[in-house]
Short mmCIF file of C-alpha atoms and ligand atoms in Angstrom, two decimals:
data_model
loop_
_atom_site.label_atom_id
_atom_site.label_comp_id
_atom_site.label_asym_id
_atom_site.label_seq_id
_atom_site.Cartn_x
_atom_site.Cartn_y
_atom_site.Cartn_z
CA MET A 1 0.00 0.00 0.00
CA THR A 2 1.32 3.40 -0.93
CA THR A 3 1.04 6.15 1.64
CA MET A 4 1.37 9.91 1.74
CA PRO A 5 3.45 11.71 4.40
CA VAL A 6 1.26 13.36 7.03
CA VAL A 7 2.41 16.67 8.49
CA TRP A 8 0.90 17.69 11.81
CA SER A 9 1.63 19.69 14.94
CA PRO A 10 0.35 19.16 18.50
CA GLU A 11 0.09 22.98 18.69
CA THR A 12 -2.98 22.82 16.43
CA ARG A 13 -4.88 21.41 19.42
CA ARG A 14 -4.47 24.68 21.34
CA HIS A 15 -7.42 26.49 19.72
CA GLU A 16 -10.47 25.93 21.96
CA PRO A 17 -13.37 27.96 20.53
CA LEU A 18 -15.71 26.77 23.34
CA ARG A 19 -18.76 27.98 21.43
CA GLU A 20 -20.09 29.66 18.31
CA VAL A 21 -22.62 32.47 18.40
CA TRP A 22 -25.14 31.60 15.71
CA VAL A 23 -28.29 33.68 15.13
CA GLY A 24 -27.83 35.15 18.58
CA VAL A 25 -27.48 31.83 20.38
CA ALA A 26 -24.28 30.40 21.83
CA THR A 27 -24.00 26.86 20.52
CA GLU A 28 -21.34 24.29 21.25
CA GLY A 29 -18.50 24.55 18.74
CA THR A 30 -17.90 21.65 16.37
CA GLU A 31 -14.40 22.67 15.23
CA VAL A 32 -12.78 21.04 18.28
CA PRO A 33 -9.22 19.86 19.12
CA ALA A 34 -10.37 16.23 19.12
CA ARG A 35 -10.56 16.49 15.32
CA VAL A 36 -6.76 16.41 15.25
CA ASP A 37 -6.58 13.29 17.40
CA GLN A 38 -9.19 11.48 15.35
CA ILE A 39 -7.30 12.12 12.11
CA VAL A 40 -3.81 11.39 13.49
CA GLY A 41 -5.12 8.19 15.07
CA ALA A 42 -6.58 7.00 11.79
CA LEU A 43 -3.38 7.78 9.85
CA SER A 44 -1.02 5.80 12.07
CA GLY A 45 0.00 3.69 9.06
CA HIS A 46 1.31 6.78 7.28
CA ARG A 47 4.65 8.51 7.84
CA LEU A 48 3.99 11.22 10.46
CA VAL A 49 6.14 14.33 10.09
CA GLY A 50 6.26 17.12 12.69
CA ALA A 51 5.69 20.60 11.25
CA THR A 52 8.81 22.74 11.24
CA PRO A 53 8.69 26.47 12.07
CA HIS A 54 8.67 28.85 9.09
CA ASP A 55 8.93 32.62 9.13
CA ASP A 56 6.01 34.93 8.26
CA ASP A 57 7.16 35.77 4.72
CA VAL A 58 4.54 33.76 2.79
CA LEU A 59 1.86 34.40 5.40
CA ARG A 60 2.27 38.18 5.13
CA ARG A 61 2.00 38.05 1.34
CA VAL A 62 -1.20 35.99 1.48
CA HIS A 63 -2.78 38.09 4.22
CA ALA A 64 -2.64 41.82 4.94
CA PRO A 65 0.11 42.31 7.55
CA ALA A 66 -2.23 44.47 9.68
CA PHE A 67 -4.68 41.57 9.86
CA VAL A 68 -1.93 39.09 10.80
CA ASP A 69 -0.78 41.44 13.57
CA HIS A 70 -4.37 41.86 14.77
CA LEU A 71 -4.94 38.12 15.03
CA ARG A 72 -1.65 37.66 16.88
CA THR A 73 -2.42 40.31 19.51
CA VAL A 74 -6.21 40.58 19.85
CA HIS A 75 -6.67 37.98 22.56
CA ALA A 76 -4.12 39.65 24.85
CA ALA A 77 -5.91 42.97 24.18
CA TRP A 78 -9.23 41.34 25.07
CA LEU A 79 -7.80 40.14 28.41
CA ARG A 80 -6.61 43.70 29.11
CA GLY A 81 -10.14 44.88 28.18
CA PRO A 82 -10.90 43.45 30.71
CA TYR A 83 -13.88 41.67 29.18
CA ASP A 84 -13.23 38.50 31.15
CA GLU A 85 -13.94 40.50 34.34
CA LEU A 86 -16.73 42.61 32.85
CA VAL A 87 -18.76 39.90 31.14
CA ALA A 88 -17.06 36.65 32.25
CA GLN A 89 -16.20 36.05 28.62
CA SER A 90 -12.63 35.11 27.69
CA ARG A 91 -13.23 34.76 23.92
CA VAL A 92 -12.95 37.61 21.43
CA VAL A 93 -16.39 38.10 19.82
CA PRO A 94 -17.17 41.13 17.66
CA TYR A 95 -20.51 42.84 18.10
CA ALA A 96 -20.45 45.50 15.35
CA PHE A 97 -19.15 45.44 11.80
CA PRO A 98 -18.15 48.39 9.59
CA THR A 99 -19.92 47.05 6.50
CA PRO A 100 -21.17 49.44 3.77
CA ALA A 101 -24.46 49.63 5.71
CA LEU A 102 -22.55 51.71 8.26
CA THR A 103 -19.80 53.36 6.24
CA GLN A 104 -21.82 54.46 3.17
CA GLY A 105 -18.66 55.16 1.20
CA MET A 106 -16.91 57.08 3.99
CA ALA A 107 -13.53 55.85 5.21
CA PRO A 108 -13.99 54.64 8.80
CA ILE A 109 -11.32 55.51 11.33
CA PRO A 110 -10.11 52.33 13.06
CA ALA A 111 -11.88 51.77 16.36
CA VAL A 112 -10.13 52.04 19.72
CA ALA A 113 -12.25 49.55 21.69
CA THR A 114 -11.11 45.94 21.24
CA HIS A 115 -14.73 44.70 20.97
CA ALA A 116 -15.26 47.09 18.04
CA ARG A 117 -11.85 46.54 16.45
CA ALA A 118 -12.61 42.80 16.31
CA GLY A 119 -15.42 43.61 13.83
CA GLU A 120 -12.91 45.19 11.44
CA TYR A 121 -11.26 41.81 10.84
CA CYS A 122 -13.89 39.18 11.73
CA TYR A 123 -16.94 38.99 9.50
CA ASP A 124 -19.21 36.76 11.60
CA THR A 125 -20.01 35.93 15.23
CA MET A 126 -19.15 32.24 14.96
CA THR A 127 -15.38 32.48 14.87
CA LEU A 128 -14.15 33.16 18.39
CA VAL A 129 -10.55 33.86 19.38
CA GLY A 130 -9.27 32.30 22.59
CA PRO A 131 -5.90 31.98 24.34
CA GLY A 132 -4.41 29.38 21.95
CA THR A 133 -6.11 30.41 18.71
CA TRP A 134 -3.16 32.27 17.20
CA GLU A 135 -0.70 29.52 18.17
CA ALA A 136 -2.90 26.83 16.60
CA ALA A 137 -3.64 28.79 13.43
CA ARG A 138 0.03 29.67 13.03
CA ALA A 139 1.03 26.01 13.55
CA ALA A 140 -1.46 25.04 10.83
CA VAL A 141 0.37 27.42 8.48
CA ASP A 142 3.62 25.65 9.40
CA CYS A 143 1.95 22.31 8.60
CA ALA A 144 1.04 23.60 5.13
CA LEU A 145 4.53 25.03 4.51
CA THR A 146 6.24 21.84 5.73
CA ALA A 147 4.08 19.81 3.34
CA VAL A 148 5.20 22.10 0.51
CA ASP A 149 8.82 21.48 1.59
CA LEU A 150 8.29 17.71 1.35
CA VAL A 151 6.86 18.06 -2.16
CA THR A 152 9.67 20.41 -3.15
CA ASP A 153 12.14 17.81 -1.85
CA GLY A 154 10.64 15.13 -4.07
CA ALA A 155 7.51 13.67 -2.47
CA ARG A 156 4.78 13.41 -5.12
CA ALA A 157 2.16 14.47 -2.59
CA ALA A 158 1.97 15.41 1.09
CA TYR A 159 -0.92 15.94 3.48
CA ALA A 160 -1.05 18.84 5.95
CA LEU A 161 -3.30 18.20 8.95
CA CYS A 162 -4.24 21.85 9.33
CA ARG A 163 -6.47 22.91 12.20
CA PRO A 164 -8.21 25.31 12.48
CA PRO A 165 -9.25 25.14 8.80
CA GLY A 166 -8.53 28.08 6.52
CA HIS A 167 -10.53 28.36 3.29
CA HIS A 168 -13.01 30.97 4.58
CA ALA A 169 -10.19 33.34 5.66
CA THR A 170 -9.81 36.24 3.22
CA ARG A 171 -6.82 38.45 2.58
CA GLU A 172 -7.95 40.93 5.24
CA GLY A 173 -10.00 38.92 7.66
CA TYR A 174 -11.39 35.78 9.21
CA GLY A 175 -14.68 33.96 9.67
CA GLY A 176 -16.40 30.63 9.16
CA SER A 177 -14.24 28.92 11.82
CA CYS A 178 -11.16 29.84 9.74
CA TYR A 179 -8.37 32.26 10.75
CA LEU A 180 -5.41 31.91 8.37
CA ASN A 181 -5.79 30.49 4.87
CA ASN A 182 -3.57 27.40 4.87
CA ALA A 183 -4.45 26.41 1.28
CA ALA A 184 -3.59 29.88 -0.02
CA VAL A 185 -0.30 29.72 1.86
CA ALA A 186 0.47 26.32 0.30
CA ALA A 187 -0.42 27.56 -3.19
CA THR A 188 1.76 30.66 -2.75
CA ALA A 189 4.70 28.58 -1.49
CA LEU A 190 4.32 26.21 -4.45
CA ARG A 191 4.47 29.25 -6.76
CA ASP A 192 7.61 30.38 -4.92
CA ALA A 193 9.09 26.90 -5.47
CA GLY A 194 8.87 27.47 -9.22
CA HIS A 195 5.53 25.98 -10.27
CA ALA A 196 4.21 28.44 -12.85
CA THR A 197 0.53 27.71 -12.29
CA VAL A 198 -1.12 26.17 -9.26
CA ALA A 199 -4.67 24.82 -9.20
CA VAL A 200 -6.58 24.77 -5.92
CA VAL A 201 -9.42 22.24 -5.89
CA ASP A 202 -11.71 22.61 -2.89
CA LEU A 203 -13.75 19.54 -1.85
CA ASP A 204 -15.15 21.00 1.37
CA ALA A 205 -18.95 20.99 1.60
CA HIS A 206 -18.87 24.80 1.73
CA HIS A 207 -17.50 27.22 -0.81
CA GLY A 208 -14.02 28.50 0.04
CA ASN A 209 -14.82 32.17 -0.33
CA GLY A 210 -11.54 33.19 1.28
CA THR A 211 -9.36 31.30 -1.17
CA GLN A 212 -11.47 32.53 -4.07
CA ALA A 213 -11.11 36.12 -2.86
CA ILE A 214 -7.35 35.90 -2.37
CA PHE A 215 -6.74 34.68 -5.93
CA TRP A 216 -9.72 36.44 -7.59
CA GLU A 217 -7.60 38.55 -9.92
CA ARG A 218 -4.75 36.06 -10.36
CA PRO A 219 -4.22 33.84 -13.43
CA ASP A 220 -1.33 31.90 -11.88
CA VAL A 221 -3.33 30.40 -8.98
CA ARG A 222 -6.67 29.03 -10.18
CA TYR A 223 -9.44 28.17 -7.72
CA ALA A 224 -12.22 25.61 -8.24
CA SER A 225 -14.77 24.32 -5.76
CA LEU A 226 -17.75 22.01 -5.52
CA HIS A 227 -20.03 22.68 -2.56
CA VAL A 228 -23.60 22.96 -1.40
CA ASP A 229 -25.34 25.72 -3.32
CA PRO A 230 -25.31 29.04 -1.42
CA ALA A 231 -28.53 29.84 -3.31
CA ALA A 232 -30.15 27.06 -1.25
CA GLY A 233 -29.38 29.11 1.87
CA TRP A 234 -25.97 27.83 2.89
CA PHE A 235 -22.82 29.52 4.17
CA PRO A 236 -20.97 31.53 2.84
CA HIS A 237 -24.31 32.81 1.42
CA TRP A 238 -22.93 35.67 -0.71
CA PHE A 239 -20.32 33.69 -2.63
CA GLY A 240 -19.93 30.32 -4.31
CA HIS A 241 -22.26 30.79 -7.28
CA ALA A 242 -21.43 29.46 -10.74
CA THR A 243 -21.42 33.00 -12.13
CA GLU A 244 -18.27 33.91 -10.14
CA THR A 245 -15.42 33.36 -12.59
CA GLY A 246 -12.73 35.83 -11.47
CA ALA A 247 -11.88 39.38 -12.47
CA GLY A 248 -9.10 41.32 -14.18
CA ASP A 249 -6.17 39.06 -15.07
CA GLY A 250 -7.93 36.29 -13.12
CA LEU A 251 -11.05 36.34 -15.27
CA GLY A 252 -11.89 32.76 -16.27
CA HIS A 253 -9.58 31.25 -13.66
CA ASN A 254 -12.24 30.69 -11.00
CA ARG A 255 -14.74 27.85 -11.22
CA ASN A 256 -17.65 27.12 -8.88
CA LEU A 257 -19.82 24.02 -9.03
CA PRO A 258 -22.72 24.48 -6.60
CA LEU A 259 -24.62 21.29 -5.80
CA PRO A 260 -28.14 20.72 -4.48
CA GLU A 261 -28.84 19.52 -0.97
CA GLY A 262 -28.85 15.73 -0.81
CA THR A 263 -26.20 15.23 -3.50
CA ARG A 264 -24.81 11.68 -3.33
CA ASP A 265 -21.58 10.00 -4.47
CA ASP A 266 -22.28 9.64 -8.20
CA ARG A 267 -23.03 13.28 -8.89
CA TRP A 268 -20.41 14.52 -6.44
CA VAL A 269 -17.62 12.41 -7.97
CA ASP A 270 -18.75 13.57 -11.43
CA GLY A 271 -18.22 17.10 -10.14
CA VAL A 272 -14.73 16.18 -8.94
CA ARG A 273 -13.99 14.86 -12.46
CA THR A 274 -15.15 18.17 -13.93
CA LEU A 275 -12.83 20.07 -11.60
CA ALA A 276 -9.96 17.66 -12.36
CA ASP A 277 -10.40 18.34 -16.09
CA TRP A 278 -10.39 22.05 -15.29
CA ALA A 279 -7.15 21.68 -13.29
CA THR A 280 -5.41 19.86 -16.13
CA GLY A 281 -2.49 21.91 -17.40
CA ALA A 282 -1.56 23.31 -13.99
CA ASP A 283 1.95 22.58 -12.72
CA ALA A 284 0.99 21.82 -9.13
CA LEU A 285 -2.15 21.10 -7.14
CA VAL A 286 -3.52 22.06 -3.74
CA VAL A 287 -6.51 20.07 -2.53
CA SER A 288 -8.65 21.73 0.13
CA LEU A 289 -9.82 18.50 1.73
CA GLY A 290 -12.96 19.23 3.68
CA VAL A 291 -14.73 15.98 4.54
CA ASP A 292 -17.90 17.68 5.78
CA ALA A 293 -19.69 16.71 2.56
CA SER A 294 -20.15 13.30 4.18
CA ALA A 295 -23.62 12.05 4.98
CA ASP A 296 -22.92 11.91 8.73
CA ASP A 297 -21.59 15.44 9.01
CA PRO A 298 -23.68 17.85 11.12
CA GLU A 299 -22.63 20.92 9.11
CA SER A 300 -23.84 20.14 5.59
CA PRO A 301 -26.71 18.46 3.70
CA LEU A 302 -24.52 16.60 1.18
CA LEU A 303 -24.56 12.79 1.36
CA VAL A 304 -21.10 11.71 0.21
CA THR A 305 -19.62 8.46 1.61
CA ALA A 306 -16.06 7.31 2.31
CA ASP A 307 -16.22 5.50 -1.04
CA GLY A 308 -16.96 8.85 -2.67
CA TYR A 309 -13.93 10.46 -1.01
CA HIS A 310 -11.78 7.50 -2.07
CA ALA A 311 -12.96 7.95 -5.67
CA ALA A 312 -12.26 11.69 -5.45
CA GLY A 313 -8.72 10.88 -4.32
CA GLN A 314 -8.25 8.57 -7.28
CA VAL A 315 -9.52 11.21 -9.72
CA LEU A 316 -7.27 13.98 -8.40
CA GLY A 317 -4.30 11.64 -7.83
CA ALA A 318 -4.54 10.59 -11.48
CA LEU A 319 -3.63 14.16 -12.47
CA ASP A 320 -0.16 13.10 -11.28
CA LEU A 321 0.78 16.62 -10.19
CA PRO A 322 2.98 17.65 -7.26
CA THR A 323 0.23 17.96 -4.66
CA VAL A 324 -0.31 19.36 -1.20
CA VAL A 325 -3.52 18.18 0.46
CA VAL A 326 -4.69 20.61 3.13
CA GLN A 327 -7.26 19.69 5.76
CA GLU A 328 -10.32 21.94 5.84
CA GLY A 329 -13.67 21.05 7.50
CA GLY A 330 -15.16 17.76 8.69
CA TYR A 331 -16.92 17.62 12.04
CA HIS A 332 -18.37 14.14 12.62
CA LEU A 333 -15.72 12.81 14.97
CA PRO A 334 -16.47 9.07 14.66
CA SER A 335 -16.06 9.03 10.85
CA LEU A 336 -13.53 11.84 10.37
CA GLY A 337 -10.45 9.59 10.32
CA GLU A 338 -11.97 7.10 7.90
CA LEU A 339 -13.00 9.84 5.46
CA VAL A 340 -9.56 11.46 5.41
CA THR A 341 -7.85 8.08 5.06
CA ALA A 342 -10.19 7.14 2.20
CA TYR A 343 -9.27 10.27 0.27
CA LEU A 344 -5.51 10.00 0.90
CA ASP A 345 -5.37 6.31 -0.03
CA GLY A 346 -7.32 7.01 -3.22
CA HIS A 347 -5.02 9.89 -4.10
CA ALA A 348 -1.91 7.75 -3.47
CA GLY A 349 -3.19 5.24 -5.99
CA ASP A 350 -4.84 2.44 -4.03
CA ALA A 351 -7.41 0.77 -6.23
CA ASP A 352 -9.48 -0.58 -3.34
CA ARG A 353 -10.35 0.46 0.15
ZN1 ZN B 1 -17.08 23.23 5.39
#
């Protein structure tokens, strides 16, 4: 059996969101540290590689440096607030957002209060920042960069067990349980390594609006995604439609394949084939491997099975490109490991599972 090296870091366990605030209600978070343990446990037959520290060079080209600095420092500012004393609340949660509804074309002056400043960088109320959030998100970036190193050093493909996930993080902000865009970091590092064009194929159940936004006007990094249709009422709501094809030099280099609720293996794998055809001609591949399209997952209405993920791995592996697979979503703890393993084994060329 062929296997793919698995890059991980125990630091990625340090992000403890505790809860998400959804339509005004605090619900238990599903993007929990146990996800890391479930996946590592299931991949014990693979070569485990510890992430090595990388500097901020790639990170600060993918994301606005002011945003990176905000994310690194906002929790300490919150503790100085002192919101923990005032409202017994140790997690950074924004309560107001300077969207066009407020600014009306005027340039807002950055807020002084930490609880207002948080709304300048976070675009929802579900993505809380706690004491270990920066350390975990930054370690996930190191996982992605270490996987790129392995591929640069000759591995055909490598898997980065990134947590928290990243594909909803935009150039200037965070949301959707994502903080730093690990897939965009991997794609940028692959470009740096000399691959002229990089295709990002996103299998997560939700559209990766952050990755799309980061490369929206770029022809050298192409983004394609299949996901539950935002027009059926699903996050990220405003993006992920088939009509979004890029702009400027990036026009025609973005491809969205929205799918109806209840989509099963056959149609989903057909969609993966369509995206694989679209990626043909690229020099390297990043796979945003969300496994929340599975039937058991609490976060999406798609009904893909482990067999479907295995088939998706075979389809994208057959492109035979230098590939970095980046973990995105997937929240059903009992099946998480099996789903990831199914994809990786399919990608590495195993005919059966
Ligand atoms: Zn998702």
